[in-house]
Amino acid sequence: MSRHLPSERAVSLRARLDRARLYLCTDARTRQGDLPDFLDAVLAGGVDIVQLRQKDLEARQEMEYLEIFRAACDRHGALLAVNDRADVAHAVRADVLHLGQNDLPVAAAREIVGGDMLIGRSTHSDEQASAAAAEPGVDYFCAGPVWPTPTKPGRPAPGPKLLEYVAAQRVARPWFAIGGIDLGNLGEVTAAGAARVVVVRAITEADHPGAAAAEFARRLKG
């Protein structure tokens, strides 16, 4: 195969990304002590992409947790995302590397993870979203936070107007709304033009995370 043509794995990952609607960020559930069961429940409920997001983990500890994530994703056919760390993403065979505005440049990350892995970008303004929609090497981007969220304290929340702006651009790349999204305001998110969402607390703090994931998935894919 020519090196200029995407590999079968790259084609498969991009097709799965195109179908993805529900993206979950979660910590390693050390307080609850239920990580394997939690992952099985939410992935069975309809989560398409799951990312370990827990600050200040040493690489070895992060990789140990991600082995559990990798096994669960393989069982359920979901995509595994790693936040920020290209080296860790490469080591654990992640499907997705997600980069913030102040993380590695995409080109540098590509040198580490190769051409197959999906790369996503965080965006927080019209200008950043427009840039991510066209940036070489980016496969998807997130727009937000739509509403204030404790996972990003102090970051301004542009509200649904950012989603309306992105939707109006009719970008070819998949994009996800993120930030303070729950089942109560999901209708506002979809009305603003977003077809995909990133969720944190509305699933991780739910009494029944699997059921919460299933309801998100039903509304997004129904």
mmCIF file of N, CA, C and O in Angstrom, residues 25 53 55 145 148-155 178-180 200-201:
data_model
loop_
_atom_site.group_PDB
_atom_site.id
_atom_site.type_symbol
_atom_site.label_atom_id
_atom_site.label_comp_id
_atom_site.label_asym_id
_atom_site.label_seq_id
_atom_site.Cartn_x
_atom_site.Cartn_y
_atom_site.Cartn_z
ATOM 1 N N CYS A 25 -16.179 11.856 29.066
ATOM 2 C CA CYS A 25 -14.928 12.051 29.804
ATOM 3 C C CYS A 25 -15.174 11.654 31.252
ATOM 4 O O CYS A 25 -16.152 12.099 31.862
ATOM 5 N N ARG A 53 -9.946 11.409 31.838
ATOM 6 C CA ARG A 53 -9.508 12.779 32.099
ATOM 7 C C ARG A 53 -9.316 12.926 33.602
ATOM 8 O O ARG A 53 -10.280 13.025 34.361
ATOM 9 N N LYS A 55 -6.330 14.848 35.993
ATOM 10 C CA LYS A 55 -5.094 15.611 36.035
ATOM 11 C C LYS A 55 -4.112 15.035 37.048
ATOM 12 O O LYS A 55 -4.490 14.365 38.014
ATOM 13 N N PRO A 145 -16.635 25.718 26.531
ATOM 14 C CA PRO A 145 -17.809 25.140 27.175
ATOM 15 C C PRO A 145 -19.086 25.931 26.871
ATOM 16 O O PRO A 145 -19.073 27.168 26.889
ATOM 17 N N PRO A 148 -21.018 27.161 31.966
ATOM 18 C CA PRO A 148 -19.931 27.029 32.945
ATOM 19 C C PRO A 148 -19.876 25.619 33.526
ATOM 20 O O PRO A 148 -20.910 24.980 33.744
ATOM 21 N N THR A 149 -18.670 25.137 33.755
ATOM 22 C CA THR A 149 -18.494 23.784 34.264
ATOM 23 C C THR A 149 -17.326 23.761 35.240
ATOM 24 O O THR A 149 -16.303 24.407 34.991
ATOM 25 N N PRO A 150 -17.453 23.022 36.340
ATOM 26 C CA PRO A 150 -16.345 22.960 37.303
ATOM 27 C C PRO A 150 -15.129 22.234 36.769
ATOM 28 O O PRO A 150 -14.045 22.329 37.357
ATOM 29 N N THR A 151 -15.263 21.504 35.662
ATOM 30 C CA THR A 151 -14.082 20.848 35.095
ATOM 31 C C THR A 151 -13.152 21.850 34.426
ATOM 32 O O THR A 151 -11.984 21.541 34.195
ATOM 33 N N LYS A 152 -13.665 23.050 34.113
ATOM 34 C CA LYS A 152 -12.838 24.117 33.537
ATOM 35 C C LYS A 152 -13.119 25.414 34.281
ATOM 36 O O LYS A 152 -13.700 26.353 33.737
ATOM 37 N N PRO A 153 -12.726 25.504 35.546
ATOM 38 C CA PRO A 153 -13.057 26.686 36.342
ATOM 39 C C PRO A 153 -12.442 27.956 35.766
ATOM 40 O O PRO A 153 -11.294 27.967 35.335
ATOM 41 N N GLY A 154 -13.258 29.001 35.738
ATOM 42 C CA GLY A 154 -12.778 30.290 35.275
ATOM 43 C C GLY A 154 -12.816 30.491 33.776
ATOM 44 O O GLY A 154 -12.578 31.604 33.298
ATOM 45 N N ARG A 155 -13.109 29.440 33.021
ATOM 46 C CA ARG A 155 -13.137 29.601 31.560
ATOM 47 C C ARG A 155 -14.481 30.181 31.143
ATOM 48 O O ARG A 155 -15.530 29.668 31.515
ATOM 49 N N ILE A 178 -19.546 20.789 24.025
ATOM 50 C CA ILE A 178 -19.018 20.370 25.320
ATOM 51 C C ILE A 178 -19.241 21.461 26.352
ATOM 52 O O ILE A 178 -19.242 22.646 26.011
ATOM 53 N N GLY A 179 -19.443 21.053 27.614
ATOM 54 C CA GLY A 179 -19.473 22.013 28.700
ATOM 55 C C GLY A 179 -20.833 22.179 29.344
ATOM 56 O O GLY A 179 -21.712 22.845 28.787
ATOM 57 N N GLY A 180 -21.040 21.530 30.489
ATOM 58 C CA GLY A 180 -22.270 21.702 31.245
ATOM 59 C C GLY A 180 -23.499 21.073 30.619
ATOM 60 O O GLY A 180 -24.627 21.444 30.961
ATOM 61 N N VAL A 200 -19.802 14.889 30.844
ATOM 62 C CA VAL A 200 -19.005 14.464 32.005
ATOM 63 C C VAL A 200 -19.969 14.139 33.144
ATOM 64 O O VAL A 200 -20.451 13.026 33.284
ATOM 65 N N ARG A 201 -20.320 15.145 33.953
ATOM 66 C CA ARG A 201 -21.045 14.897 35.203
ATOM 67 C C ARG A 201 -22.429 14.293 35.002
ATOM 68 O O ARG A 201 -22.913 13.548 35.862
#
